[in-house]
Tab-separated table of C-alpha atoms and ligand atoms in Angstrom:
chain	number	residue	atom	x	y	z
A	189	MET	CA	100.283	115.317	71.201
A	190	SER	CA	104.231	114.656	70.152
A	191	HIS	CA	105.982	111.434	70.530
A	192	LYS	CA	108.001	113.379	72.863
A	193	ASP	CA	104.746	114.362	74.970
A	194	ILE	CA	103.837	110.680	75.258
A	195	PHE	CA	107.333	109.472	76.281
A	196	ASN	CA	107.712	112.280	79.297
A	197	ARG	CA	103.740	111.216	80.234
A	198	ILE	CA	104.852	107.621	80.466
A	199	GLY	CA	107.859	108.377	82.065
A	200	ARG	CA	106.179	110.759	84.541
A	201	SER	CA	103.538	108.124	85.294
A	202	LEU	CA	105.772	105.531	86.066
A	203	HIS	CA	107.792	107.369	88.103
A	204	TRP	CA	104.468	108.373	90.409
A	205	LEU	CA	103.602	104.315	90.149
A	206	VAL	CA	106.909	103.480	91.622
A	207	ALA	CA	106.825	106.537	94.081
A	208	ILE	CA	103.628	106.104	95.649
A	209	GLY	CA	103.916	102.261	96.022
A	210	PHE	CA	107.610	102.575	97.555
A	211	ILE	CA	106.740	104.717	99.989
A	212	ALA	CA	103.517	102.594	101.146
A	213	LEU	CA	105.547	99.658	101.501
A	214	SER	CA	108.117	101.582	103.548
A	215	LEU	CA	105.478	102.803	105.799
A	216	VAL	CA	103.940	99.188	106.099
A	217	GLY	CA	107.132	97.590	106.136
A	218	ILE	CA	108.543	99.902	109.060
A	219	TYR	CA	104.923	99.448	110.935
A	220	MET	CA	104.352	95.784	110.861
A	221	ALA	CA	108.281	95.440	111.844
A	222	ASN	CA	108.205	97.144	114.717
A	223	VAL	CA	104.700	96.311	116.057
A	224	GLU	CA	104.943	92.335	114.869
A	225	ALA	CA	101.736	92.897	112.873
A	226	TRP	CA	101.915	89.549	111.199
A	227	ALA	CA	98.818	89.808	109.058
A	228	LEU	CA	100.480	92.798	107.380
A	229	TYR	CA	103.457	90.333	106.034
A	230	PRO	CA	101.933	88.228	103.189
A	231	VAL	CA	100.276	91.702	102.093
A	232	HIS	CA	103.478	93.487	102.174
A	233	LYS	CA	105.435	90.575	100.348
A	234	SER	CA	102.826	90.277	97.451
A	235	MET	CA	102.754	94.063	97.239
A	236	GLY	CA	106.280	94.526	96.685
A	237	ILE	CA	106.776	91.748	94.264
A	238	LEU	CA	103.599	93.422	92.283
A	239	LEU	CA	105.594	96.521	92.248
A	240	LEU	CA	109.178	95.050	91.325
A	241	SER	CA	107.370	94.925	87.845
A	242	ALA	CA	106.898	98.239	87.583
A	243	ILE	CA	110.273	98.822	88.907
A	244	LEU	CA	111.867	96.837	86.182
A	245	LEU	CA	109.938	98.480	83.613
A	246	ARG	CA	111.026	101.712	84.956
A	247	VAL	CA	114.646	100.914	84.809
A	248	CYS	CA	114.537	99.420	81.237
A	249	TRP	CA	112.704	102.784	80.622
A	250	ARG	CA	115.507	104.917	81.936
A	251	LEU	CA	118.174	102.614	80.311
A	252	TRP	CA	116.540	103.099	76.768
A	253	ARG	CA	115.350	106.803	77.276
A	254	GLY	CA	118.321	108.231	79.292
A	255	TRP	CA	117.958	110.667	82.293
A	256	PRO	CA	115.721	113.691	81.897
A	257	GLU	CA	117.262	117.139	82.056
A	258	SER	CA	116.014	119.213	85.030
A	259	ALA	CA	113.204	121.263	84.572
A	260	VAL	CA	114.764	124.007	86.894
A	261	PRO	CA	118.462	125.691	86.698
A	262	GLN	CA	120.789	124.002	89.063
A	263	SER	CA	124.501	124.907	90.215
A	264	ARG	CA	127.263	122.167	89.606
A	265	ILE	CA	126.752	121.054	93.064
A	266	GLU	CA	122.852	120.499	92.529
A	267	ARG	CA	123.044	118.776	89.668
A	268	MET	CA	125.782	116.548	91.050
A	269	LEU	CA	123.972	115.841	93.864
A	270	ALA	CA	120.503	114.821	91.906
A	271	LYS	CA	122.430	112.639	90.209
A	272	ILE	CA	123.936	110.549	92.922
A	273	VAL	CA	120.445	110.618	94.766
A	274	HIS	CA	118.407	109.530	91.610
A	275	ARG	CA	120.927	107.069	90.846
A	276	LEU	CA	120.772	105.617	94.619
A	277	LEU	CA	116.661	105.930	94.349
A	278	LEU	CA	116.755	103.835	91.070
A	279	VAL	CA	119.223	101.056	92.466
A	280	GLY	CA	117.375	101.101	95.859
A	281	THR	CA	113.824	100.242	94.188
A	282	VAL	CA	115.352	97.261	92.974
A	283	LEU	CA	117.230	96.473	95.884
A	284	MET	CA	114.314	96.365	98.044
A	285	PRO	CA	111.985	93.827	96.703
A	286	VAL	CA	114.949	91.575	95.711
A	287	SER	CA	116.702	91.810	99.082
A	288	GLY	CA	113.264	91.148	100.882
A	289	MET	CA	112.729	87.787	98.754
A	290	PHE	CA	116.099	86.463	99.500
A	291	TYR	CA	115.292	87.275	103.095
A	292	SER	CA	111.720	85.720	103.165
A	293	GLY	CA	112.690	82.839	100.712
A	294	ALA	CA	116.045	81.774	102.169
A	295	SER	CA	114.878	82.070	105.933
A	296	GLY	CA	112.160	79.356	105.635
A	297	HIS	CA	109.024	81.798	106.008
A	298	GLY	CA	108.465	81.788	102.110
A	299	PHE	CA	106.491	84.278	99.899
A	300	GLY	CA	103.719	84.141	97.382
A	301	LEU	CA	101.683	86.660	95.283
A	302	PHE	CA	98.257	86.942	97.206
A	303	GLY	CA	97.670	83.297	98.009
A	304	TRP	CA	99.948	81.861	94.826
A	305	GLN	CA	102.933	80.106	96.654
A	306	LEU	CA	106.182	81.212	95.078
A	307	VAL	CA	108.705	79.901	97.713
A	308	ALA	CA	107.536	77.588	99.930
A	309	GLU	CA	107.544	77.889	103.774
A	310	ASN	CA	109.671	75.259	105.692
A	311	PRO	CA	108.305	74.262	108.911
A	312	ASP	CA	110.508	73.142	111.642
A	313	PRO	CA	109.529	69.729	112.810
A	314	GLN	CA	110.784	70.013	116.165
A	315	ARG	CA	109.441	73.479	117.158
A	316	PRO	CA	105.522	73.494	116.133
A	317	GLY	CA	104.947	77.264	114.523
A	318	GLN	CA	108.703	78.015	113.833
A	319	VAL	CA	110.531	77.526	110.297
A	320	LEU	CA	114.097	76.042	109.610
A	321	ALA	CA	116.146	78.528	107.422
A	322	TYR	CA	116.899	77.016	103.906
A	323	ASP	CA	120.212	78.909	104.064
A	324	ASP	CA	121.426	80.993	107.017
A	325	PHE	CA	123.997	82.947	104.777
A	326	TRP	CA	121.494	84.478	102.173
A	327	SER	CA	118.953	84.958	104.699
A	328	ALA	CA	121.314	87.098	106.830
A	329	LEU	CA	122.222	88.909	104.179
A	330	GLY	CA	118.878	89.431	102.634
A	331	GLU	CA	117.661	90.506	106.140
A	332	GLN	CA	120.498	93.177	106.772
A	333	VAL	CA	120.131	94.504	103.206
A	334	HIS	CA	116.386	94.986	103.560
A	335	GLU	CA	116.671	96.905	106.724
A	336	ILE	CA	120.032	98.816	106.356
A	337	ALA	CA	118.818	100.084	102.584
A	338	GLY	CA	115.013	100.545	103.853
A	339	TYR	CA	116.092	103.081	106.639
A	340	LEU	CA	118.548	104.771	103.990
A	341	LEU	CA	116.373	105.206	101.329
A	342	VAL	CA	113.808	106.599	103.234
A	343	ALA	CA	116.357	109.542	104.200
A	344	ALA	CA	117.434	109.431	100.535
A	345	VAL	CA	113.350	109.910	99.392
A	346	LEU	CA	113.013	112.682	102.276
A	347	LEU	CA	116.068	114.444	100.460
A	348	HIS	CA	114.410	113.912	97.418
A	349	ILE	CA	111.372	115.281	98.011
A	350	ALA	CA	112.501	118.466	99.884
A	351	ALA	CA	114.697	119.229	96.625
A	352	ALA	CA	111.698	118.780	94.623
A	353	LEU	CA	109.623	121.351	96.823
A	354	LYS	CA	112.445	123.517	96.679
A	355	HIS	CA	112.274	123.492	92.646
A	356	GLN	CA	109.005	123.475	92.788
A	357	TRP	CA	109.363	126.963	94.988
A	358	ILE	CA	111.757	128.660	92.750
A	359	ALA	CA	109.823	127.714	89.633
A	360	LYS	CA	106.763	129.487	91.026
A	361	GLN	CA	108.870	132.508	92.066
A	362	THR	CA	110.397	132.974	88.912
A	363	ARG	CA	106.668	132.666	87.346
A	364	LEU	CA	105.538	135.673	89.697
A	365	ARG	CA	108.776	137.731	88.878
A	366	GLN	CA	107.914	137.492	85.089
A	367	VAL	CA	104.434	138.327	85.712
A	368	ASN	CA	105.384	141.394	87.802
A	369	ASN	CA	107.972	142.785	85.062
A	370	ARG	CA	105.318	142.353	82.879
A	371	GLY	CA	102.760	144.429	84.599
A	372	SER	CA	105.233	147.215	85.534
A	373	CYS	CA	105.945	147.809	81.883
B	502	HEM	C1	109.843	98.044	97.028
B	502	HEM	C2	109.491	97.139	97.751
B	502	HEM	C3	109.628	97.328	99.138
B	502	HEM	C4	109.876	98.136	100.065
B	502	HEM	C5	110.102	99.453	99.920
B	502	HEM	C6	110.279	97.407	101.567
B	502	HEM	C7	110.552	98.137	102.583
B	502	HEM	C8	110.679	97.622	103.836
B	502	HEM	C9	110.838	98.202	104.955
B	502	HEM	C10	111.288	99.892	105.253
B	502	HEM	C11	110.695	97.427	106.003
B	502	HEM	C12	111.357	97.651	107.275
B	502	HEM	C13	112.711	97.668	107.881
B	502	HEM	C14	113.139	96.301	108.388
B	502	HEM	O1	112.912	96.191	109.641
B	502	HEM	O2	113.267	95.354	107.987
B	502	HEM	C15	110.387	96.209	105.502
B	502	HEM	C16	110.312	95.098	106.331
B	502	HEM	C17	110.098	93.518	105.869
B	502	HEM	N1	109.929	93.371	104.203
B	502	HEM	FE1	110.023	94.657	102.956
B	502	HEM	N2	109.739	96.038	101.135
B	502	HEM	C18	109.606	95.801	99.920
B	502	HEM	C19	109.605	94.412	99.372
B	502	HEM	C20	109.389	93.304	100.282
B	502	HEM	C21	109.403	91.917	99.621
B	502	HEM	C22	108.921	91.862	98.165
B	502	HEM	C23	109.494	91.286	100.496
B	502	HEM	C24	109.484	89.750	100.619
B	502	HEM	C25	109.040	88.866	99.356
B	502	HEM	C26	109.616	91.817	101.955
B	502	HEM	C27	109.889	91.228	103.295
B	502	HEM	C28	109.690	92.042	104.439
B	502	HEM	C29	109.720	91.391	105.404
B	502	HEM	C30	109.842	89.797	106.033
B	502	HEM	C31	110.137	92.412	106.599
B	502	HEM	C32	110.090	92.200	108.175
B	502	HEM	C33	111.500	92.232	108.685
B	502	HEM	C34	111.267	92.034	109.758
B	502	HEM	O3	110.452	91.581	110.633
B	502	HEM	O4	112.299	92.481	110.953
B	502	HEM	N3	109.518	93.136	101.417
B	502	HEM	N4	110.531	96.147	104.134
B	503	HEM	C1	106.204	112.744	96.790
B	503	HEM	C2	107.473	112.131	96.386
B	503	HEM	C3	107.909	112.366	95.228
B	503	HEM	C4	107.966	113.942	94.525
B	503	HEM	C5	107.570	114.878	94.866
B	503	HEM	C6	109.111	113.501	93.242
B	503	HEM	C7	109.485	114.412	92.311
B	503	HEM	C8	110.301	114.321	91.577
B	503	HEM	C9	110.603	115.405	90.334
B	503	HEM	C10	110.122	116.616	90.330
B	503	HEM	C11	111.423	114.658	89.784
B	503	HEM	C12	112.463	115.331	88.576
B	503	HEM	C13	113.999	115.582	89.018
B	503	HEM	C14	114.197	116.990	88.083
B	503	HEM	O1	113.716	117.644	87.505
B	503	HEM	O2	115.792	117.233	88.675
B	503	HEM	C15	111.862	113.189	89.854
B	503	HEM	C16	112.876	112.509	89.740
B	503	HEM	C17	113.128	111.082	90.097
B	503	HEM	N1	112.439	110.795	91.499
B	503	HEM	FE1	111.345	111.412	92.360
B	503	HEM	N2	109.554	112.411	93.488
B	503	HEM	C18	109.233	111.846	94.840
B	503	HEM	C19	109.218	110.471	95.270
B	503	HEM	C20	109.935	109.611	94.619
B	503	HEM	C21	110.309	108.177	95.175
B	503	HEM	C22	109.792	107.513	96.248
B	503	HEM	C23	111.361	107.757	94.315
B	503	HEM	C24	112.173	106.271	94.294
B	503	HEM	C25	112.108	105.488	95.455
B	503	HEM	C26	111.941	108.153	93.112
B	503	HEM	C27	112.750	108.750	92.557
B	503	HEM	C28	113.080	109.431	91.424
B	503	HEM	C29	114.205	109.172	90.544
B	503	HEM	C30	114.985	107.776	90.482
B	503	HEM	C31	114.280	110.389	89.659
B	503	HEM	C32	115.108	110.765	88.606
B	503	HEM	C33	114.515	111.053	86.958
B	503	HEM	C34	113.937	109.497	86.693
B	503	HEM	O3	114.082	108.518	86.806
B	503	HEM	O4	112.313	109.759	86.202
B	503	HEM	N3	111.035	109.831	93.296
B	503	HEM	N4	111.196	113.115	91.218
């Protein structure tokens, strides 16, 4: 196997690792926030922090290897749109865990990695069971960014999947046409 094949394989594996983790965390996040499934919060936070290491590795990989060329021919508009969505997705994958950590940390809820505490909870002595924010500004900013970017990124991912399926379909049609043309010679 050539070096180029190995690099392509690593790039693709990182894409799928981050893609699957990101989709799963978005679904769990939306579910737990809407039905107040408190037991899922520490799992969501731990998985998000764990995924951040793969996300940072992927960002370094992209900066080092550059952006891959599209496998199918695209119009100028499609190329530009894909470029914007891909960059948004890459930035979004960093923004989500970072804003989540700011929100959970600054709000006083704290977070950890599967039981290993990274930022401690800040219990309110006046109200048992409640927490006191360490910093209201960073807590509110983290919450807003995590929520708004979360829903915007779900839309961007759906657009990205639709484009990938369309490319897959075009590539399949092109292959079929080539086979048919060869058959009729
Ligand atoms: C790639 C990683 C992550 C993704 C894709 C993600 C996605 C989401 C989404 C879509 C929501 C629902 C939107 C909302 O109501 O806020 C959510 C909620 C939440 N996330 Fe994340 N998240 C990630 C990482 C993290 C991390 C690392 C933390 C904290 C350490 C965190 C803490 C939270 C909290 C506390 C909520 C509930 C917010 C509420 O109750 O309003 N998330 N997440
Ligand atoms: C089922 C889900 C997904 C499918 C089928 C898919 C498919 C693809 C394909 C085929 C490409 C190459 C594009 C081209 O040739 O022009 C690509 C690139 C890319 N995808 Fe996805 N993807 C999925 C989910 C995601 C998710 C969830 C993210 C991030 C949140 C993501 C981020 C990216 C980025 C940033 C690129 C640009 C190239 C690169 O950095 O590797 N994808 N995806």
